[in-house]
Short mmCIF file of N, CA and C in Angstrom, two decimals:
data_model
loop_
_atom_site.label_atom_id
_atom_site.label_comp_id
_atom_site.label_asym_id
_atom_site.label_seq_id
_atom_site.Cartn_x
_atom_site.Cartn_y
_atom_site.Cartn_z
N CYS A 5 0.83 -1.19 0.00
CA CYS A 5 0.00 0.00 0.00
C CYS A 5 0.88 1.26 0.00
N ASP A 6 1.91 1.27 0.85
CA ASP A 6 2.80 2.43 0.92
C ASP A 6 3.53 2.66 -0.39
N TYR A 7 4.00 1.59 -1.01
CA TYR A 7 4.71 1.71 -2.28
C TYR A 7 3.81 2.38 -3.32
N THR A 8 2.58 1.93 -3.41
CA THR A 8 1.64 2.47 -4.39
C THR A 8 1.31 3.92 -4.07
N LEU A 9 1.09 4.23 -2.81
CA LEU A 9 0.83 5.62 -2.44
C LEU A 9 2.02 6.51 -2.78
N ASN A 10 3.23 6.01 -2.60
CA ASN A 10 4.42 6.78 -2.97
C ASN A 10 4.47 7.02 -4.47
N LYS A 11 4.10 6.01 -5.27
CA LYS A 11 4.05 6.17 -6.72
C LYS A 11 3.01 7.23 -7.12
N ILE A 12 1.86 7.21 -6.44
CA ILE A 12 0.84 8.22 -6.72
C ILE A 12 1.39 9.61 -6.37
N ASN A 13 2.04 9.73 -5.22
CA ASN A 13 2.60 11.01 -4.79
C ASN A 13 3.64 11.52 -5.78
N GLU A 14 4.49 10.63 -6.28
CA GLU A 14 5.55 11.01 -7.23
C GLU A 14 4.99 11.45 -8.58
N ASN A 15 3.91 10.83 -9.02
CA ASN A 15 3.41 11.03 -10.38
C ASN A 15 2.14 11.86 -10.49
N ILE A 16 1.34 11.86 -9.46
CA ILE A 16 0.09 12.63 -9.48
C ILE A 16 -0.08 13.27 -8.09
N PRO A 17 0.74 14.23 -7.74
CA PRO A 17 0.69 14.78 -6.38
C PRO A 17 -0.68 15.33 -5.99
N GLU A 18 -1.42 15.89 -6.96
CA GLU A 18 -2.74 16.42 -6.62
C GLU A 18 -3.70 15.29 -6.23
N LEU A 19 -3.58 14.13 -6.87
CA LEU A 19 -4.41 12.98 -6.48
C LEU A 19 -3.97 12.44 -5.13
N TYR A 20 -2.67 12.38 -4.91
CA TYR A 20 -2.16 11.93 -3.61
C TYR A 20 -2.68 12.84 -2.50
N ASN A 21 -2.61 14.15 -2.70
CA ASN A 21 -3.09 15.09 -1.69
C ASN A 21 -4.58 14.92 -1.43
N GLU A 22 -5.33 14.68 -2.49
CA GLU A 22 -6.77 14.43 -2.34
C GLU A 22 -7.00 13.18 -1.50
N ILE A 23 -6.32 12.08 -1.85
CA ILE A 23 -6.48 10.83 -1.10
C ILE A 23 -6.08 11.04 0.35
N ASN A 24 -4.97 11.71 0.56
CA ASN A 24 -4.45 11.94 1.90
C ASN A 24 -5.41 12.79 2.74
N SER A 25 -6.13 13.70 2.09
CA SER A 25 -7.06 14.54 2.84
C SER A 25 -8.40 13.84 3.12
N ILE A 26 -8.74 12.85 2.32
CA ILE A 26 -10.02 12.15 2.46
C ILE A 26 -9.88 10.90 3.32
N ILE A 27 -8.81 10.17 3.15
CA ILE A 27 -8.63 8.88 3.82
C ILE A 27 -7.72 9.04 5.03
N ASP A 28 -8.21 8.65 6.17
CA ASP A 28 -7.37 8.71 7.36
C ASP A 28 -7.08 7.33 7.95
N ARG A 29 -7.69 6.31 7.35
CA ARG A 29 -7.45 4.96 7.86
C ARG A 29 -7.60 3.94 6.75
N VAL A 30 -6.55 3.14 6.57
CA VAL A 30 -6.57 2.04 5.62
C VAL A 30 -6.37 0.77 6.43
N ILE A 31 -7.29 -0.16 6.28
CA ILE A 31 -7.21 -1.43 7.00
C ILE A 31 -6.81 -2.52 6.00
N VAL A 32 -5.65 -3.10 6.21
CA VAL A 32 -5.16 -4.16 5.34
C VAL A 32 -5.61 -5.50 5.91
N ILE A 33 -6.25 -6.29 5.06
CA ILE A 33 -6.77 -7.59 5.50
C ILE A 33 -6.15 -8.71 4.67
N GLU A 34 -6.19 -9.87 5.22
CA GLU A 34 -5.81 -11.07 4.48
C GLU A 34 -7.09 -11.68 3.95
N SER A 35 -7.20 -11.78 2.61
CA SER A 35 -8.43 -12.27 2.02
C SER A 35 -8.17 -12.86 0.65
N ASN A 36 -8.88 -13.93 0.36
CA ASN A 36 -8.87 -14.51 -0.98
C ASN A 36 -10.06 -14.05 -1.80
N GLY A 37 -11.03 -13.41 -1.16
CA GLY A 37 -12.26 -13.05 -1.87
C GLY A 37 -12.54 -11.56 -1.94
N VAL A 38 -12.02 -10.78 -1.02
CA VAL A 38 -12.27 -9.35 -0.98
C VAL A 38 -11.01 -8.63 -1.45
N ASN A 39 -11.15 -7.75 -2.43
CA ASN A 39 -10.02 -6.95 -2.88
C ASN A 39 -9.93 -5.65 -2.10
N ALA A 40 -11.06 -4.96 -1.98
CA ALA A 40 -11.09 -3.69 -1.27
C ALA A 40 -12.55 -3.31 -1.07
N GLY A 41 -12.79 -2.40 -0.14
CA GLY A 41 -14.15 -1.95 0.10
C GLY A 41 -14.18 -0.68 0.92
N SER A 42 -15.23 0.09 0.73
CA SER A 42 -15.46 1.28 1.54
C SER A 42 -16.96 1.38 1.78
N TYR A 43 -17.30 2.08 2.83
CA TYR A 43 -18.70 2.10 3.26
C TYR A 43 -19.09 3.50 3.69
N LEU A 44 -20.29 3.89 3.37
CA LEU A 44 -20.80 5.21 3.71
C LEU A 44 -20.72 5.47 5.22
N ASN A 45 -20.99 4.44 6.02
CA ASN A 45 -20.98 4.63 7.47
C ASN A 45 -19.57 4.58 8.07
N ALA A 46 -18.55 4.51 7.23
CA ALA A 46 -17.16 4.52 7.70
C ALA A 46 -16.34 5.48 6.83
N LEU A 47 -16.83 6.72 6.72
CA LEU A 47 -16.14 7.71 5.89
C LEU A 47 -14.71 7.88 6.34
N GLY A 48 -13.83 8.01 5.38
CA GLY A 48 -12.41 8.21 5.67
C GLY A 48 -11.64 6.92 5.83
N THR A 49 -12.33 5.80 5.65
CA THR A 49 -11.70 4.49 5.84
C THR A 49 -11.98 3.60 4.64
N PHE A 50 -11.02 2.79 4.29
CA PHE A 50 -11.31 1.69 3.38
C PHE A 50 -10.46 0.49 3.77
N ILE A 51 -10.94 -0.67 3.36
CA ILE A 51 -10.18 -1.90 3.58
C ILE A 51 -9.57 -2.31 2.24
N ILE A 52 -8.44 -2.97 2.33
CA ILE A 52 -7.76 -3.44 1.13
C ILE A 52 -7.04 -4.73 1.49
N ARG A 53 -7.03 -5.65 0.59
CA ARG A 53 -6.33 -6.91 0.87
C ARG A 53 -4.83 -6.70 0.76
N GLU A 54 -4.11 -7.65 1.30
CA GLU A 54 -2.65 -7.61 1.22
C GLU A 54 -2.19 -7.65 -0.23
N PHE A 55 -1.08 -7.02 -0.49
CA PHE A 55 -0.45 -7.02 -1.81
C PHE A 55 0.50 -8.21 -1.88
N HIS A 56 0.44 -8.93 -2.98
CA HIS A 56 1.29 -10.10 -3.19
C HIS A 56 2.27 -9.80 -4.33
N SER A 57 3.40 -9.20 -3.98
CA SER A 57 4.34 -8.71 -5.00
C SER A 57 4.88 -9.82 -5.90
N GLU A 58 4.93 -11.04 -5.40
CA GLU A 58 5.44 -12.13 -6.22
C GLU A 58 4.41 -12.62 -7.24
N GLN A 59 3.15 -12.21 -7.09
CA GLN A 59 2.08 -12.69 -7.97
C GLN A 59 1.41 -11.62 -8.81
N GLU A 60 1.63 -10.34 -8.47
CA GLU A 60 0.88 -9.29 -9.15
C GLU A 60 1.69 -8.00 -9.22
N HIS A 61 1.31 -7.17 -10.17
CA HIS A 61 1.94 -5.87 -10.34
C HIS A 61 1.29 -4.88 -9.37
N TRP A 62 2.05 -3.87 -8.95
CA TRP A 62 1.53 -2.91 -7.98
C TRP A 62 0.35 -2.09 -8.52
N THR A 63 0.14 -2.08 -9.85
CA THR A 63 -1.00 -1.34 -10.38
C THR A 63 -2.33 -1.93 -9.93
N ARG A 64 -2.31 -3.19 -9.52
CA ARG A 64 -3.53 -3.79 -8.97
C ARG A 64 -3.95 -3.04 -7.71
N MET A 65 -2.98 -2.66 -6.88
CA MET A 65 -3.27 -1.89 -5.67
C MET A 65 -3.63 -0.45 -6.03
N LEU A 66 -3.00 0.06 -7.09
CA LEU A 66 -3.34 1.41 -7.56
C LEU A 66 -4.83 1.49 -7.86
N GLU A 67 -5.32 0.50 -8.59
CA GLU A 67 -6.75 0.48 -8.92
C GLU A 67 -7.61 0.51 -7.66
N HIS A 68 -7.27 -0.32 -6.68
CA HIS A 68 -8.09 -0.41 -5.47
C HIS A 68 -8.02 0.86 -4.63
N ILE A 69 -6.83 1.43 -4.49
CA ILE A 69 -6.67 2.64 -3.68
C ILE A 69 -7.44 3.81 -4.30
N VAL A 70 -7.26 4.00 -5.60
CA VAL A 70 -7.95 5.09 -6.29
C VAL A 70 -9.46 4.86 -6.26
N HIS A 71 -9.87 3.63 -6.51
CA HIS A 71 -11.29 3.27 -6.53
C HIS A 71 -11.96 3.58 -5.19
N GLU A 72 -11.39 3.07 -4.10
CA GLU A 72 -12.03 3.25 -2.79
C GLU A 72 -11.93 4.69 -2.29
N SER A 73 -10.85 5.36 -2.62
CA SER A 73 -10.74 6.78 -2.26
C SER A 73 -11.79 7.60 -3.00
N ALA A 74 -12.03 7.25 -4.27
CA ALA A 74 -13.05 7.96 -5.05
C ALA A 74 -14.44 7.73 -4.46
N HIS A 75 -14.73 6.51 -4.03
CA HIS A 75 -16.01 6.27 -3.36
C HIS A 75 -16.14 7.17 -2.14
N ASN A 76 -15.10 7.24 -1.34
CA ASN A 76 -15.13 8.09 -0.14
C ASN A 76 -15.36 9.56 -0.50
N LEU A 77 -14.67 10.04 -1.53
CA LEU A 77 -14.85 11.42 -1.95
C LEU A 77 -16.29 11.66 -2.39
N LEU A 78 -16.82 10.74 -3.19
CA LEU A 78 -18.19 10.93 -3.67
C LEU A 78 -19.19 10.85 -2.52
N TYR A 79 -18.95 10.00 -1.54
CA TYR A 79 -19.82 9.98 -0.35
C TYR A 79 -19.83 11.35 0.31
N HIS A 80 -18.67 11.96 0.47
CA HIS A 80 -18.59 13.30 1.07
C HIS A 80 -19.34 14.33 0.23
N ILE A 81 -19.13 14.30 -1.06
CA ILE A 81 -19.80 15.25 -1.95
C ILE A 81 -21.31 15.07 -1.87
N TRP A 82 -21.76 13.83 -1.97
CA TRP A 82 -23.19 13.53 -2.01
C TRP A 82 -23.87 13.93 -0.69
N TYR A 83 -23.13 13.84 0.39
CA TYR A 83 -23.67 14.24 1.69
C TYR A 83 -23.97 15.75 1.70
N GLN A 84 -23.15 16.50 0.98
CA GLN A 84 -23.30 17.95 0.94
C GLN A 84 -24.27 18.44 -0.13
N GLU A 85 -24.31 17.71 -1.25
CA GLU A 85 -25.08 18.19 -2.40
C GLU A 85 -25.65 17.01 -3.18
N PRO A 86 -26.97 16.94 -3.33
CA PRO A 86 -27.55 15.84 -4.12
C PRO A 86 -27.07 15.88 -5.57
N LEU A 87 -26.83 14.71 -6.14
CA LEU A 87 -26.35 14.61 -7.51
C LEU A 87 -27.43 14.12 -8.47
N ILE A 88 -28.42 13.42 -7.93
CA ILE A 88 -29.56 12.96 -8.73
C ILE A 88 -30.84 13.37 -8.02
N THR A 89 -31.91 13.48 -8.78
CA THR A 89 -33.18 13.94 -8.20
C THR A 89 -33.88 12.85 -7.41
N ASP A 90 -33.73 11.61 -7.83
CA ASP A 90 -34.27 10.49 -7.07
C ASP A 90 -33.55 9.22 -7.48
N ASP A 91 -33.69 8.19 -6.66
CA ASP A 91 -32.99 6.93 -6.93
C ASP A 91 -33.99 5.80 -7.17
N ASP A 92 -35.16 6.18 -7.69
CA ASP A 92 -36.19 5.19 -8.00
C ASP A 92 -35.86 4.45 -9.28
N GLY A 93 -36.11 3.17 -9.28
CA GLY A 93 -35.91 2.38 -10.49
C GLY A 93 -34.52 1.77 -10.58
N LEU A 94 -34.40 0.83 -11.50
CA LEU A 94 -33.14 0.14 -11.75
C LEU A 94 -32.74 0.37 -13.20
N TYR A 95 -31.45 0.48 -13.43
CA TYR A 95 -30.93 0.82 -14.75
C TYR A 95 -29.84 -0.17 -15.16
N TYR A 96 -29.70 -0.30 -16.47
CA TYR A 96 -28.61 -1.09 -17.03
C TYR A 96 -27.27 -0.53 -16.55
N THR A 97 -26.37 -1.40 -16.20
CA THR A 97 -25.02 -0.97 -15.87
C THR A 97 -24.02 -1.79 -16.68
N PRO A 98 -23.05 -1.12 -17.26
CA PRO A 98 -22.07 -1.82 -18.11
C PRO A 98 -21.15 -2.77 -17.34
N PHE A 99 -21.13 -2.69 -16.02
CA PHE A 99 -20.20 -3.49 -15.23
C PHE A 99 -20.80 -4.71 -14.56
N ARG A 100 -22.09 -4.80 -14.54
CA ARG A 100 -22.72 -5.90 -13.82
C ARG A 100 -23.79 -6.55 -14.67
N LEU A 101 -24.14 -7.76 -14.28
CA LEU A 101 -25.20 -8.46 -15.00
C LEU A 101 -26.58 -7.98 -14.57
N ASP A 102 -26.69 -7.52 -13.33
CA ASP A 102 -27.98 -7.07 -12.82
C ASP A 102 -28.13 -5.56 -12.99
N ASN A 103 -29.36 -5.10 -13.07
CA ASN A 103 -29.62 -3.67 -13.11
C ASN A 103 -29.40 -3.08 -11.73
N ARG A 104 -29.05 -1.81 -11.67
CA ARG A 104 -28.67 -1.16 -10.42
C ARG A 104 -29.39 0.17 -10.27
N PRO A 105 -29.49 0.66 -9.04
CA PRO A 105 -30.00 2.02 -8.84
C PRO A 105 -29.07 3.03 -9.51
N LEU A 106 -29.61 4.17 -9.88
CA LEU A 106 -28.84 5.19 -10.56
C LEU A 106 -27.67 5.68 -9.70
N SER A 107 -27.85 5.69 -8.40
CA SER A 107 -26.76 6.12 -7.51
C SER A 107 -25.54 5.21 -7.68
N GLY A 108 -25.75 3.92 -7.85
CA GLY A 108 -24.66 2.99 -8.06
C GLY A 108 -23.97 3.20 -9.40
N ILE A 109 -24.73 3.56 -10.40
CA ILE A 109 -24.15 3.82 -11.72
C ILE A 109 -23.36 5.13 -11.68
N TYR A 110 -23.87 6.10 -10.95
CA TYR A 110 -23.14 7.37 -10.81
C TYR A 110 -21.81 7.10 -10.09
N HIS A 111 -21.85 6.28 -9.05
CA HIS A 111 -20.62 5.92 -8.35
C HIS A 111 -19.64 5.25 -9.32
N ALA A 112 -20.12 4.32 -10.13
CA ALA A 112 -19.24 3.63 -11.08
C ALA A 112 -18.61 4.62 -12.05
N MET A 113 -19.40 5.57 -12.53
CA MET A 113 -18.89 6.57 -13.47
C MET A 113 -17.79 7.40 -12.81
N PHE A 114 -18.04 7.87 -11.61
CA PHE A 114 -17.09 8.74 -10.90
C PHE A 114 -15.79 8.00 -10.58
N VAL A 115 -15.93 6.80 -10.07
CA VAL A 115 -14.77 5.98 -9.71
C VAL A 115 -13.96 5.62 -10.95
N LEU A 116 -14.64 5.27 -12.01
CA LEU A 116 -13.94 4.89 -13.24
C LEU A 116 -13.18 6.07 -13.83
N ALA A 117 -13.76 7.26 -13.79
CA ALA A 117 -13.07 8.44 -14.31
C ALA A 117 -11.73 8.63 -13.59
N ARG A 118 -11.73 8.49 -12.30
CA ARG A 118 -10.52 8.68 -11.51
C ARG A 118 -9.52 7.54 -11.73
N THR A 119 -10.03 6.34 -11.91
CA THR A 119 -9.16 5.19 -12.18
C THR A 119 -8.48 5.35 -13.53
N ILE A 120 -9.24 5.74 -14.53
CA ILE A 120 -8.68 5.97 -15.87
C ILE A 120 -7.60 7.06 -15.78
N PHE A 121 -7.90 8.14 -15.08
CA PHE A 121 -6.95 9.24 -14.91
C PHE A 121 -5.65 8.75 -14.25
N ALA A 122 -5.78 7.97 -13.19
CA ALA A 122 -4.59 7.49 -12.47
C ALA A 122 -3.73 6.59 -13.36
N PHE A 123 -4.36 5.66 -14.06
CA PHE A 123 -3.61 4.79 -14.97
C PHE A 123 -2.95 5.63 -16.08
N ASP A 124 -3.71 6.55 -16.65
CA ASP A 124 -3.20 7.38 -17.74
C ASP A 124 -1.98 8.18 -17.30
N GLN A 125 -2.04 8.78 -16.14
CA GLN A 125 -0.91 9.60 -15.68
C GLN A 125 0.34 8.75 -15.47
N HIS A 126 0.18 7.57 -14.94
CA HIS A 126 1.33 6.68 -14.76
C HIS A 126 1.87 6.19 -16.11
N LEU A 127 0.97 5.95 -17.05
CA LEU A 127 1.40 5.57 -18.40
C LEU A 127 2.14 6.72 -19.08
N GLN A 128 1.58 7.92 -19.01
CA GLN A 128 2.18 9.08 -19.66
C GLN A 128 3.54 9.43 -19.05
N ASN A 129 3.71 9.17 -17.77
CA ASN A 129 4.98 9.44 -17.10
C ASN A 129 6.00 8.31 -17.30
N GLY A 130 5.61 7.26 -18.00
CA GLY A 130 6.51 6.16 -18.28
C GLY A 130 6.80 5.26 -17.08
N VAL A 131 5.96 5.35 -16.06
CA VAL A 131 6.16 4.56 -14.84
C VAL A 131 5.67 3.13 -15.05
N ILE A 132 4.64 2.99 -15.86
CA ILE A 132 4.08 1.66 -16.16
C ILE A 132 3.89 1.53 -17.67
N ARG A 133 3.70 0.31 -18.10
CA ARG A 133 3.35 0.01 -19.48
C ARG A 133 1.90 -0.48 -19.49
N GLN A 134 1.28 -0.41 -20.62
CA GLN A 134 -0.11 -0.87 -20.75
C GLN A 134 -0.24 -2.32 -20.25
N THR A 135 0.75 -3.15 -20.53
CA THR A 135 0.69 -4.56 -20.13
C THR A 135 0.82 -4.75 -18.62
N ASP A 136 1.25 -3.72 -17.90
CA ASP A 136 1.35 -3.81 -16.44
C ASP A 136 -0.02 -3.75 -15.76
N ILE A 137 -0.98 -3.19 -16.45
CA ILE A 137 -2.30 -2.97 -15.85
C ILE A 137 -3.06 -4.29 -15.83
N LYS A 138 -3.15 -4.87 -14.67
CA LYS A 138 -3.89 -6.12 -14.45
C LYS A 138 -4.96 -5.82 -13.40
N SER A 139 -6.05 -5.30 -13.86
CA SER A 139 -7.09 -4.90 -12.91
C SER A 139 -8.07 -6.03 -12.67
N HIS A 140 -8.82 -5.90 -11.62
CA HIS A 140 -9.88 -6.86 -11.31
C HIS A 140 -10.84 -6.94 -12.49
N TYR A 141 -11.16 -5.81 -13.05
CA TYR A 141 -12.06 -5.74 -14.18
C TYR A 141 -11.50 -6.49 -15.39
N ASN A 142 -10.23 -6.26 -15.70
CA ASN A 142 -9.62 -6.93 -16.84
C ASN A 142 -9.54 -8.43 -16.65
N GLU A 143 -9.29 -8.87 -15.44
CA GLU A 143 -9.17 -10.29 -15.18
C GLU A 143 -10.51 -11.01 -15.17
N ALA A 144 -11.59 -10.27 -15.23
CA ALA A 144 -12.92 -10.87 -15.31
C ALA A 144 -13.32 -11.10 -16.77
N ASN A 145 -12.31 -11.08 -17.65
CA ASN A 145 -12.52 -11.33 -19.07
C ASN A 145 -13.40 -10.29 -19.75
N ASN A 146 -13.30 -9.06 -19.32
CA ASN A 146 -13.99 -7.96 -19.96
C ASN A 146 -13.04 -7.35 -20.99
N SER A 147 -13.37 -7.48 -22.25
CA SER A 147 -12.48 -6.98 -23.29
C SER A 147 -12.75 -5.52 -23.64
N THR A 148 -13.88 -4.99 -23.21
CA THR A 148 -14.22 -3.61 -23.51
C THR A 148 -13.32 -2.67 -22.71
N PRO A 149 -12.67 -1.73 -23.35
CA PRO A 149 -11.78 -0.80 -22.64
C PRO A 149 -12.51 0.02 -21.57
N PHE A 150 -11.74 0.42 -20.55
CA PHE A 150 -12.29 1.23 -19.46
C PHE A 150 -12.99 2.48 -19.99
N LYS A 151 -12.36 3.16 -20.94
CA LYS A 151 -12.94 4.40 -21.44
C LYS A 151 -14.31 4.15 -22.06
N GLU A 152 -14.44 3.07 -22.81
CA GLU A 152 -15.74 2.76 -23.42
C GLU A 152 -16.79 2.47 -22.35
N LYS A 153 -16.40 1.71 -21.32
CA LYS A 153 -17.33 1.44 -20.22
C LYS A 153 -17.71 2.73 -19.51
N PHE A 154 -16.73 3.61 -19.34
CA PHE A 154 -17.00 4.91 -18.72
C PHE A 154 -18.09 5.65 -19.50
N PHE A 155 -17.91 5.76 -20.80
CA PHE A 155 -18.89 6.50 -21.60
C PHE A 155 -20.24 5.80 -21.65
N GLN A 156 -20.27 4.48 -21.49
CA GLN A 156 -21.54 3.78 -21.38
C GLN A 156 -22.26 4.19 -20.09
N THR A 157 -21.52 4.33 -18.98
CA THR A 157 -22.16 4.76 -17.73
C THR A 157 -22.68 6.19 -17.87
N VAL A 158 -21.90 7.04 -18.54
CA VAL A 158 -22.33 8.43 -18.77
C VAL A 158 -23.65 8.43 -19.54
N SER A 159 -23.74 7.60 -20.56
CA SER A 159 -24.95 7.53 -21.37
C SER A 159 -26.17 7.11 -20.55
N VAL A 160 -25.99 6.13 -19.67
CA VAL A 160 -27.09 5.68 -18.82
C VAL A 160 -27.54 6.82 -17.90
N ILE A 161 -26.58 7.49 -17.30
CA ILE A 161 -26.91 8.59 -16.38
C ILE A 161 -27.62 9.71 -17.12
N GLU A 162 -27.07 10.11 -18.26
CA GLU A 162 -27.69 11.21 -19.01
C GLU A 162 -29.07 10.85 -19.53
N SER A 163 -29.27 9.61 -19.97
CA SER A 163 -30.58 9.22 -20.49
C SER A 163 -31.63 9.13 -19.38
N SER A 164 -31.19 8.97 -18.14
CA SER A 164 -32.15 8.93 -17.03
C SER A 164 -32.81 10.29 -16.80
N LYS A 165 -32.12 11.35 -17.18
CA LYS A 165 -32.59 12.73 -16.98
C LYS A 165 -32.89 13.02 -15.51
N LYS A 166 -32.09 12.40 -14.62
CA LYS A 166 -32.32 12.56 -13.18
C LYS A 166 -31.17 13.24 -12.46
N THR A 167 -30.24 13.85 -13.19
CA THR A 167 -29.16 14.53 -12.50
C THR A 167 -29.63 15.92 -12.07
N THR A 168 -29.14 16.34 -10.92
CA THR A 168 -29.35 17.72 -10.50
C THR A 168 -28.40 18.59 -11.31
N GLN A 169 -28.51 19.88 -11.19
CA GLN A 169 -27.60 20.78 -11.89
C GLN A 169 -26.16 20.50 -11.44
N PHE A 170 -25.96 20.31 -10.15
CA PHE A 170 -24.64 20.02 -9.63
C PHE A 170 -24.18 18.63 -10.10
N GLY A 171 -25.08 17.67 -10.10
CA GLY A 171 -24.75 16.32 -10.57
C GLY A 171 -24.32 16.32 -12.02
N GLN A 172 -24.97 17.15 -12.84
CA GLN A 172 -24.60 17.25 -14.25
C GLN A 172 -23.23 17.92 -14.40
N LYS A 173 -22.95 18.92 -13.57
CA LYS A 173 -21.65 19.60 -13.62
C LYS A 173 -20.54 18.63 -13.24
N LEU A 174 -20.75 17.85 -12.19
CA LEU A 174 -19.74 16.88 -11.77
C LEU A 174 -19.55 15.81 -12.85
N LEU A 175 -20.63 15.36 -13.45
CA LEU A 175 -20.53 14.39 -14.54
C LEU A 175 -19.74 14.99 -15.70
N SER A 176 -20.01 16.23 -16.06
CA SER A 176 -19.27 16.90 -17.14
C SER A 176 -17.79 17.02 -16.81
N ASP A 177 -17.48 17.31 -15.56
CA ASP A 177 -16.08 17.38 -15.14
C ASP A 177 -15.40 16.02 -15.28
N CYS A 178 -16.10 14.95 -14.96
CA CYS A 178 -15.55 13.60 -15.11
C CYS A 178 -15.33 13.27 -16.58
N VAL A 179 -16.27 13.66 -17.44
CA VAL A 179 -16.11 13.44 -18.89
C VAL A 179 -14.88 14.18 -19.39
N GLN A 180 -14.69 15.41 -18.93
CA GLN A 180 -13.52 16.18 -19.36
C GLN A 180 -12.23 15.53 -18.88
N LEU A 181 -12.23 15.03 -17.64
CA LEU A 181 -11.06 14.35 -17.10
C LEU A 181 -10.67 13.15 -17.98
N VAL A 182 -11.66 12.36 -18.36
CA VAL A 182 -11.41 11.18 -19.19
C VAL A 182 -11.04 11.59 -20.62
N ASP A 183 -11.71 12.59 -21.16
CA ASP A 183 -11.38 13.06 -22.51
C ASP A 183 -9.93 13.55 -22.60
N ASP A 184 -9.43 14.12 -21.52
CA ASP A 184 -8.06 14.63 -21.50
C ASP A 184 -7.00 13.54 -21.37
N CYS A 185 -7.42 12.34 -21.02
CA CYS A 185 -6.47 11.23 -20.89
C CYS A 185 -6.03 10.76 -22.28
N GLU A 186 -4.75 10.59 -22.47
CA GLU A 186 -4.20 10.25 -23.77
C GLU A 186 -4.19 8.74 -24.05
N SER A 187 -4.15 7.95 -23.01
CA SER A 187 -3.99 6.50 -23.15
C SER A 187 -5.31 5.83 -23.50
N THR A 188 -5.18 4.70 -24.19
CA THR A 188 -6.34 3.85 -24.42
C THR A 188 -6.33 2.82 -23.30
N ILE A 189 -7.27 2.94 -22.43
CA ILE A 189 -7.30 2.09 -21.24
C ILE A 189 -8.59 1.29 -21.25
#
């Protein structure tokens, strides 16, 4: 975890500072089934499984750290300002077989934007190669690139017509963040 956080600090200091200001506790667990998790009722905390350097590249931890930190950030934002007008109904999600509430799709969009950004910055800085990225998503035999999945989530959210003005602004900011990424992820 420390190695990955140091890599984030070296290559994306603004993201490191954001993570450092949002997360005050990381709980490392030994698990064969859980990669990482965060919960609304435990703001500022996430759990992450142990890193196995002999079996995996550190970008696997990068994905989890950025992912769970983004959930925490969005929980904080959502507590202050509603992003959707209501959470009634279930919608198609590009990441799961089951339909999900719009709030879950918004979370996926936000988290994915930040994950794409983190991978892109490390790729652009020459710290990693495309082949180093072994994410949970990629290992689930999903051949569709992250960026394409991101824009699919954006489409679901926009077609719902349930974003607040602030929710639409945040979504637009995420689209711009991903559009600015040079890598095909």
